[in-house]
Amino acid sequence: MTFTRYAIYFAPPAGAEWTKFATSWLGWDMEAGKQVTHPIVEGIDVVAVTEVPRKYGLHATLKPPFRLRNDKTFEALYEACGSLASRQPPVSLDGLEIARFGRFLALRPLGETQALNALAAACVRELDKFRAPTSEAELTRRRAAGLTPEQGANLVQWGYPFVLDAFRFHITLSGKLDKPTLRATQDVLQSHLAPLLPRPFQITDLALTGEAEDGRFHLIHRYALSG
């Protein structure tokens, strides 16, 4: 399969009950590379609510999607991801909770996040040599969202505003919603997903993923965190 972009994600373990529900909620299983049936819940159009994040699959971004530099190969990226993971320890947090991030819903971690933030920072910094320069069109589009000076500097240096000190780990569960839909969707997720969420919550591997030509992301390989 040909990929247009790559990213480093946390991809929740496929066998966990919370992962099964959240994957079906989004409607795309990036590990299996196939669409899955959405759950039917009263009062919510799950297909519409999850339209924006669906193509990415169930994940948290550690290094945002990037195009490969012309002078770099996929094989070199693949090996570099393995080397990075071998030097990073697993991360353990208290758990996950459903939270609002502005107008969209996501899972966020509970407890001390210093080790998690350090893992994400290592992914951003150590793999950046593989990232093609950000186009002027992309820079203009990102800046139009109204970035802080810190976020603007991140965009120029790392190709994405919300990295390093601006990073906030989250597993996206919806697109931007109006207030009534946001409230109703949060209530549904609180009833169906919250009881399944893990405590503690552990990150034991990194996932190299690729964006196919249709825009959907696929899991390429998991690398155990063994540092």
PDB file of C-alpha atoms in Angstrom:
ATOM      1  CA  MET A   1       0.000   0.000   0.000  1.00  0.00           C
ATOM      2  CA  THR A   2       1.229   3.492  -0.861  1.00  0.00           C
ATOM      3  CA  PHE A   3       1.123   6.096   1.899  1.00  0.00           C
ATOM      4  CA  THR A   4       1.113   9.864   1.417  1.00  0.00           C
ATOM      5  CA  ARG A   5       1.932  10.750   5.035  1.00  0.00           C
ATOM      6  CA  TYR A   6       3.164   9.024   8.180  1.00  0.00           C
ATOM      7  CA  ALA A   7       2.508   9.634  11.879  1.00  0.00           C
ATOM      8  CA  ILE A   8       3.486   8.220  15.256  1.00  0.00           C
ATOM      9  CA  TYR A   9       0.437   7.387  17.326  1.00  0.00           C
ATOM     10  CA  PHE A  10      -0.546   5.717  20.498  1.00  0.00           C
ATOM     11  CA  ALA A  11      -2.924   3.048  19.201  1.00  0.00           C
ATOM     12  CA  PRO A  12      -4.955   1.443  22.017  1.00  0.00           C
ATOM     13  CA  PRO A  13      -4.626  -2.349  22.337  1.00  0.00           C
ATOM     14  CA  ALA A  14      -7.056  -4.064  19.999  1.00  0.00           C
ATOM     15  CA  GLY A  15      -8.355  -6.658  22.460  1.00  0.00           C
ATOM     16  CA  ALA A  16      -9.511  -4.327  25.230  1.00  0.00           C
ATOM     17  CA  GLU A  17     -13.266  -3.861  25.653  1.00  0.00           C
ATOM     18  CA  TRP A  18     -12.994  -0.081  25.721  1.00  0.00           C
ATOM     19  CA  THR A  19     -10.964  -0.162  22.527  1.00  0.00           C
ATOM     20  CA  LYS A  20     -13.565  -2.319  20.781  1.00  0.00           C
ATOM     21  CA  PHE A  21     -16.356   0.099  21.661  1.00  0.00           C
ATOM     22  CA  ALA A  22     -14.372   3.245  20.819  1.00  0.00           C
ATOM     23  CA  THR A  23     -13.201   1.773  17.498  1.00  0.00           C
ATOM     24  CA  SER A  24     -16.758   0.927  16.498  1.00  0.00           C
ATOM     25  CA  TRP A  25     -17.844   4.380  17.694  1.00  0.00           C
ATOM     26  CA  LEU A  26     -15.483   5.980  15.157  1.00  0.00           C
ATOM     27  CA  GLY A  27     -16.283   3.419  12.455  1.00  0.00           C
ATOM     28  CA  TRP A  28     -12.736   2.784  11.202  1.00  0.00           C
ATOM     29  CA  ASP A  29     -10.358   0.101  12.453  1.00  0.00           C
ATOM     30  CA  MET A  30      -6.900   1.254  11.383  1.00  0.00           C
ATOM     31  CA  GLU A  31      -5.219  -1.913  12.658  1.00  0.00           C
ATOM     32  CA  ALA A  32      -7.473  -4.182  10.585  1.00  0.00           C
ATOM     33  CA  GLY A  33      -7.680  -1.617   7.780  1.00  0.00           C
ATOM     34  CA  LYS A  34     -11.460  -1.787   7.459  1.00  0.00           C
ATOM     35  CA  GLN A  35     -14.688  -0.030   8.274  1.00  0.00           C
ATOM     36  CA  VAL A  36     -16.615  -1.301  11.283  1.00  0.00           C
ATOM     37  CA  THR A  37     -20.266  -0.925  12.244  1.00  0.00           C
ATOM     38  CA  HIS A  38     -21.153   2.020  14.455  1.00  0.00           C
ATOM     39  CA  PRO A  39     -23.065   1.355  17.671  1.00  0.00           C
ATOM     40  CA  ILE A  40     -26.711   2.379  17.645  1.00  0.00           C
ATOM     41  CA  VAL A  41     -27.486   4.811  20.456  1.00  0.00           C
ATOM     42  CA  GLU A  42     -30.682   6.690  21.077  1.00  0.00           C
ATOM     43  CA  GLY A  43     -30.745  10.362  20.187  1.00  0.00           C
ATOM     44  CA  ILE A  44     -27.284  10.538  18.562  1.00  0.00           C
ATOM     45  CA  ASP A  45     -26.294  10.320  14.904  1.00  0.00           C
ATOM     46  CA  VAL A  46     -22.978   8.574  15.542  1.00  0.00           C
ATOM     47  CA  VAL A  47     -21.999   8.667  11.854  1.00  0.00           C
ATOM     48  CA  ALA A  48     -22.326  12.457  11.739  1.00  0.00           C
ATOM     49  CA  VAL A  49     -20.711  13.043  15.130  1.00  0.00           C
ATOM     50  CA  THR A  50     -17.603  11.041  14.197  1.00  0.00           C
ATOM     51  CA  GLU A  51     -17.249  12.055  10.542  1.00  0.00           C
ATOM     52  CA  VAL A  52     -14.167  14.264  11.015  1.00  0.00           C
ATOM     53  CA  PRO A  53     -11.979  11.986  13.189  1.00  0.00           C
ATOM     54  CA  ARG A  54     -13.056   8.724  11.532  1.00  0.00           C
ATOM     55  CA  LYS A  55     -10.290   8.517   8.934  1.00  0.00           C
ATOM     56  CA  TYR A  56      -7.589   8.662  11.617  1.00  0.00           C
ATOM     57  CA  GLY A  57      -8.922   5.719  13.613  1.00  0.00           C
ATOM     58  CA  LEU A  58      -8.726   5.395  17.390  1.00  0.00           C
ATOM     59  CA  HIS A  59      -5.475   7.044  18.421  1.00  0.00           C
ATOM     60  CA  ALA A  60      -3.608   9.744  20.247  1.00  0.00           C
ATOM     61  CA  THR A  61      -1.071  11.702  18.217  1.00  0.00           C
ATOM     62  CA  LEU A  62       2.542  11.656  19.434  1.00  0.00           C
ATOM     63  CA  LYS A  63       4.199  12.928  16.247  1.00  0.00           C
ATOM     64  CA  PRO A  64       1.676  14.572  13.913  1.00  0.00           C
ATOM     65  CA  PRO A  65       1.239  13.404  10.300  1.00  0.00           C
ATOM     66  CA  PHE A  66       4.089  14.383   7.992  1.00  0.00           C
ATOM     67  CA  ARG A  67       5.258  13.786   4.450  1.00  0.00           C
ATOM     68  CA  LEU A  68       8.534  11.936   4.042  1.00  0.00           C
ATOM     69  CA  ARG A  69      11.519  13.983   2.886  1.00  0.00           C
ATOM     70  CA  ASN A  70      12.689  13.209  -0.644  1.00  0.00           C
ATOM     71  CA  ASP A  71      16.113  12.165   0.624  1.00  0.00           C
ATOM     72  CA  LYS A  72      14.710   9.762   3.252  1.00  0.00           C
ATOM     73  CA  THR A  73      13.314   6.255   2.804  1.00  0.00           C
ATOM     74  CA  PHE A  74      10.473   4.464   4.495  1.00  0.00           C
ATOM     75  CA  GLU A  75      12.908   1.722   5.515  1.00  0.00           C
ATOM     76  CA  ALA A  76      15.045   4.262   7.375  1.00  0.00           C
ATOM     77  CA  LEU A  77      11.968   5.688   9.106  1.00  0.00           C
ATOM     78  CA  TYR A  78      10.852   2.186  10.073  1.00  0.00           C
ATOM     79  CA  GLU A  79      14.214   1.433  11.662  1.00  0.00           C
ATOM     80  CA  ALA A  80      14.399   4.809  13.414  1.00  0.00           C
ATOM     81  CA  CYS A  81      11.026   4.203  15.048  1.00  0.00           C
ATOM     82  CA  GLY A  82      12.304   0.901  16.393  1.00  0.00           C
ATOM     83  CA  SER A  83      15.444   2.517  17.741  1.00  0.00           C
ATOM     84  CA  LEU A  84      13.427   5.280  19.411  1.00  0.00           C
ATOM     85  CA  ALA A  85      11.022   2.814  21.063  1.00  0.00           C
ATOM     86  CA  SER A  86      13.893   0.690  22.354  1.00  0.00           C
ATOM     87  CA  ARG A  87      15.174   3.688  24.332  1.00  0.00           C
ATOM     88  CA  GLN A  88      11.838   4.786  25.814  1.00  0.00           C
ATOM     89  CA  PRO A  89      10.203   3.191  28.872  1.00  0.00           C
ATOM     90  CA  PRO A  90       6.494   2.293  29.048  1.00  0.00           C
ATOM     91  CA  VAL A  91       4.251   4.982  30.526  1.00  0.00           C
ATOM     92  CA  SER A  92       1.672   4.389  33.248  1.00  0.00           C
ATOM     93  CA  LEU A  93      -1.063   6.850  34.172  1.00  0.00           C
ATOM     94  CA  ASP A  94      -3.952   6.729  36.618  1.00  0.00           C
ATOM     95  CA  GLY A  95      -6.608   6.268  33.947  1.00  0.00           C
ATOM     96  CA  LEU A  96      -8.627   7.971  31.214  1.00  0.00           C
ATOM     97  CA  GLU A  97     -11.686  10.189  31.327  1.00  0.00           C
ATOM     98  CA  ILE A  98     -14.102  11.650  28.792  1.00  0.00           C
ATOM     99  CA  ALA A  99     -13.557  15.389  28.488  1.00  0.00           C
ATOM    100  CA  ARG A 100     -14.400  18.397  26.372  1.00  0.00           C
ATOM    101  CA  PHE A 101     -11.668  20.043  24.324  1.00  0.00           C
ATOM    102  CA  GLY A 102     -13.423  23.174  23.165  1.00  0.00           C
ATOM    103  CA  ARG A 103     -16.273  21.893  20.982  1.00  0.00           C
ATOM    104  CA  PHE A 104     -15.107  18.293  20.550  1.00  0.00           C
ATOM    105  CA  LEU A 105     -14.911  15.282  22.862  1.00  0.00           C
ATOM    106  CA  ALA A 106     -11.868  13.185  23.636  1.00  0.00           C
ATOM    107  CA  LEU A 107     -10.319  10.913  26.207  1.00  0.00           C
ATOM    108  CA  ARG A 108      -7.660  12.574  28.336  1.00  0.00           C
ATOM    109  CA  PRO A 109      -5.267  10.990  30.834  1.00  0.00           C
ATOM    110  CA  LEU A 110      -5.603  11.157  34.586  1.00  0.00           C
ATOM    111  CA  GLY A 111      -2.603  11.608  36.847  1.00  0.00           C
ATOM    112  CA  GLU A 112       0.937  12.860  36.323  1.00  0.00           C
ATOM    113  CA  THR A 113       1.727  13.294  32.613  1.00  0.00           C
ATOM    114  CA  GLN A 114       5.406  14.254  32.728  1.00  0.00           C
ATOM    115  CA  ALA A 115       6.628  10.891  31.384  1.00  0.00           C
ATOM    116  CA  LEU A 116       3.924  10.894  28.713  1.00  0.00           C
ATOM    117  CA  ASN A 117       4.848  14.389  27.575  1.00  0.00           C
ATOM    118  CA  ALA A 118       8.515  13.396  27.462  1.00  0.00           C
ATOM    119  CA  LEU A 119       7.660  10.421  25.229  1.00  0.00           C
ATOM    120  CA  ALA A 120       5.726  12.650  22.817  1.00  0.00           C
ATOM    121  CA  ALA A 121       8.557  15.197  22.776  1.00  0.00           C
ATOM    122  CA  ALA A 122      11.077  12.479  21.936  1.00  0.00           C
ATOM    123  CA  CYS A 123       8.915  11.347  19.008  1.00  0.00           C
ATOM    124  CA  VAL A 124       8.658  14.901  17.694  1.00  0.00           C
ATOM    125  CA  ARG A 125      12.343  15.742  18.030  1.00  0.00           C
ATOM    126  CA  GLU A 126      14.052  12.478  17.112  1.00  0.00           C
ATOM    127  CA  LEU A 127      12.002  11.714  14.021  1.00  0.00           C
ATOM    128  CA  ASP A 128      11.818  15.242  12.635  1.00  0.00           C
ATOM    129  CA  LYS A 129      14.716  14.626  10.257  1.00  0.00           C
ATOM    130  CA  PHE A 130      12.283  12.491   8.228  1.00  0.00           C
ATOM    131  CA  ARG A 131       9.671  15.253   7.860  1.00  0.00           C
ATOM    132  CA  ALA A 132       9.452  17.154   4.593  1.00  0.00           C
ATOM    133  CA  PRO A 133       9.314  20.960   4.985  1.00  0.00           C
ATOM    134  CA  THR A 134       5.864  22.387   5.635  1.00  0.00           C
ATOM    135  CA  SER A 135       4.345  24.024   2.571  1.00  0.00           C
ATOM    136  CA  GLU A 136       3.461  27.727   2.555  1.00  0.00           C
ATOM    137  CA  ALA A 137      -0.186  26.793   2.012  1.00  0.00           C
ATOM    138  CA  GLU A 138      -0.174  24.653   5.151  1.00  0.00           C
ATOM    139  CA  LEU A 139       1.558  27.372   7.171  1.00  0.00           C
ATOM    140  CA  THR A 140      -1.028  29.902   6.039  1.00  0.00           C
ATOM    141  CA  ARG A 141      -3.925  27.563   6.845  1.00  0.00           C
ATOM    142  CA  ARG A 142      -2.619  26.824  10.325  1.00  0.00           C
ATOM    143  CA  ARG A 143      -1.910  30.457  11.127  1.00  0.00           C
ATOM    144  CA  ALA A 144      -5.442  31.440  10.129  1.00  0.00           C
ATOM    145  CA  ALA A 145      -6.717  29.521  13.182  1.00  0.00           C
ATOM    146  CA  GLY A 146      -5.172  32.166  15.460  1.00  0.00           C
ATOM    147  CA  LEU A 147      -2.047  30.714  17.067  1.00  0.00           C
ATOM    148  CA  THR A 148      -0.164  31.921  20.124  1.00  0.00           C
ATOM    149  CA  PRO A 149       3.473  32.986  19.596  1.00  0.00           C
ATOM    150  CA  GLU A 150       4.607  29.638  21.054  1.00  0.00           C
ATOM    151  CA  GLN A 151       2.316  27.681  18.736  1.00  0.00           C
ATOM    152  CA  GLY A 152       3.454  29.738  15.753  1.00  0.00           C
ATOM    153  CA  ALA A 153       7.089  28.996  16.557  1.00  0.00           C
ATOM    154  CA  ASN A 154       6.281  25.284  16.863  1.00  0.00           C
ATOM    155  CA  LEU A 155       4.592  25.370  13.476  1.00  0.00           C
ATOM    156  CA  VAL A 156       7.680  26.810  11.819  1.00  0.00           C
ATOM    157  CA  GLN A 157      10.188  24.546  13.563  1.00  0.00           C
ATOM    158  CA  TRP A 158       8.259  21.269  13.883  1.00  0.00           C
ATOM    159  CA  GLY A 159       5.489  21.539  11.277  1.00  0.00           C
ATOM    160  CA  TYR A 160       2.645  21.538  13.827  1.00  0.00           C
ATOM    161  CA  PRO A 161       1.543  24.047  16.479  1.00  0.00           C
ATOM    162  CA  PHE A 162       0.556  21.717  19.304  1.00  0.00           C
ATOM    163  CA  VAL A 163       3.777  19.949  20.226  1.00  0.00           C
ATOM    164  CA  LEU A 164       6.268  20.063  23.141  1.00  0.00           C
ATOM    165  CA  ASP A 165       4.976  22.495  25.789  1.00  0.00           C
ATOM    166  CA  ALA A 166       1.770  23.008  23.757  1.00  0.00           C
ATOM    167  CA  PHE A 167       1.111  19.239  23.587  1.00  0.00           C
ATOM    168  CA  ARG A 168      -2.013  17.807  25.230  1.00  0.00           C
ATOM    169  CA  PHE A 169      -2.473  14.053  24.958  1.00  0.00           C
ATOM    170  CA  HIS A 170      -5.991  13.152  23.820  1.00  0.00           C
ATOM    171  CA  ILE A 171      -7.859  10.404  21.996  1.00  0.00           C
ATOM    172  CA  THR A 172     -10.410  12.149  19.786  1.00  0.00           C
ATOM    173  CA  LEU A 173     -13.995  10.875  19.834  1.00  0.00           C
ATOM    174  CA  SER A 174     -15.894  13.507  17.848  1.00  0.00           C
ATOM    175  CA  GLY A 175     -15.659  16.434  15.501  1.00  0.00           C
ATOM    176  CA  LYS A 176     -16.688  19.958  16.511  1.00  0.00           C
ATOM    177  CA  LEU A 177     -20.263  19.878  17.774  1.00  0.00           C
ATOM    178  CA  ASP A 178     -22.908  22.426  18.661  1.00  0.00           C
ATOM    179  CA  LYS A 179     -23.671  22.726  22.367  1.00  0.00           C
ATOM    180  CA  PRO A 180     -26.799  20.516  22.487  1.00  0.00           C
ATOM    181  CA  THR A 181     -25.127  17.750  20.451  1.00  0.00           C
ATOM    182  CA  LEU A 182     -21.947  18.062  22.505  1.00  0.00           C
ATOM    183  CA  ARG A 183     -23.891  17.618  25.740  1.00  0.00           C
ATOM    184  CA  ALA A 184     -25.948  14.695  24.432  1.00  0.00           C
ATOM    185  CA  THR A 185     -22.914  12.932  22.966  1.00  0.00           C
ATOM    186  CA  GLN A 186     -20.948  13.313  26.190  1.00  0.00           C
ATOM    187  CA  ASP A 187     -23.851  11.792  28.121  1.00  0.00           C
ATOM    188  CA  VAL A 188     -23.937   8.804  25.747  1.00  0.00           C
ATOM    189  CA  LEU A 189     -20.190   8.235  26.005  1.00  0.00           C
ATOM    190  CA  GLN A 190     -20.320   8.612  29.764  1.00  0.00           C
ATOM    191  CA  SER A 191     -22.909   5.840  29.891  1.00  0.00           C
ATOM    192  CA  HIS A 192     -21.420   3.432  27.331  1.00  0.00           C
ATOM    193  CA  LEU A 193     -17.656   4.053  27.281  1.00  0.00           C
ATOM    194  CA  ALA A 194     -16.679   5.498  30.662  1.00  0.00           C
ATOM    195  CA  PRO A 195     -17.365   2.270  32.622  1.00  0.00           C
ATOM    196  CA  LEU A 196     -14.968   0.386  30.307  1.00  0.00           C
ATOM    197  CA  LEU A 197     -12.016   2.775  30.595  1.00  0.00           C
ATOM    198  CA  PRO A 198      -8.817   1.317  32.089  1.00  0.00           C
ATOM    199  CA  ARG A 199      -7.414   2.195  35.515  1.00  0.00           C
ATOM    200  CA  PRO A 200      -4.469   2.356  35.431  1.00  0.00           C
ATOM    201  CA  PHE A 201      -3.917   3.316  31.803  1.00  0.00           C
ATOM    202  CA  GLN A 202      -0.681   2.124  30.229  1.00  0.00           C
ATOM    203  CA  ILE A 203       1.185   2.932  27.031  1.00  0.00           C
ATOM    204  CA  THR A 204       3.473   0.044  26.136  1.00  0.00           C
ATOM    205  CA  ASP A 205       4.202   0.655  22.461  1.00  0.00           C
ATOM    206  CA  LEU A 206       4.428   3.200  19.667  1.00  0.00           C
ATOM    207  CA  ALA A 207       2.457   2.819  16.436  1.00  0.00           C
ATOM    208  CA  LEU A 208       3.856   3.835  13.072  1.00  0.00           C
ATOM    209  CA  THR A 209       0.864   4.649  10.884  1.00  0.00           C
ATOM    210  CA  GLY A 210       0.390   5.700   7.285  1.00  0.00           C
ATOM    211  CA  GLU A 211      -2.234   7.715   5.441  1.00  0.00           C
ATOM    212  CA  ALA A 212      -3.476   5.924   2.336  1.00  0.00           C
ATOM    213  CA  GLU A 213      -4.451   7.754  -0.828  1.00  0.00           C
ATOM    214  CA  ASP A 214      -8.098   7.799   0.286  1.00  0.00           C
ATOM    215  CA  GLY A 215      -7.111   9.725   3.429  1.00  0.00           C
ATOM    216  CA  ARG A 216      -7.596   6.868   5.902  1.00  0.00           C
ATOM    217  CA  PHE A 217      -4.831   5.917   8.295  1.00  0.00           C
ATOM    218  CA  HIS A 218      -3.535   2.355   8.664  1.00  0.00           C
ATOM    219  CA  LEU A 219      -1.384   0.847  11.394  1.00  0.00           C
ATOM    220  CA  ILE A 220       1.922  -0.256   9.878  1.00  0.00           C
ATOM    221  CA  HIS A 221       3.803  -1.547  12.911  1.00  0.00           C
ATOM    222  CA  ARG A 222       3.826  -1.507  16.715  1.00  0.00           C
ATOM    223  CA  TYR A 223       7.136  -1.017  18.505  1.00  0.00           C
ATOM    224  CA  ALA A 224       7.395  -2.098  22.129  1.00  0.00           C
ATOM    225  CA  LEU A 225       8.631   0.568  24.533  1.00  0.00           C
ATOM    226  CA  SER A 226      11.562  -1.286  26.066  1.00  0.00           C
ATOM    227  CA  GLY A 227      13.909   1.391  27.383  1.00  0.00           C
TER     228      GLY A 227
END
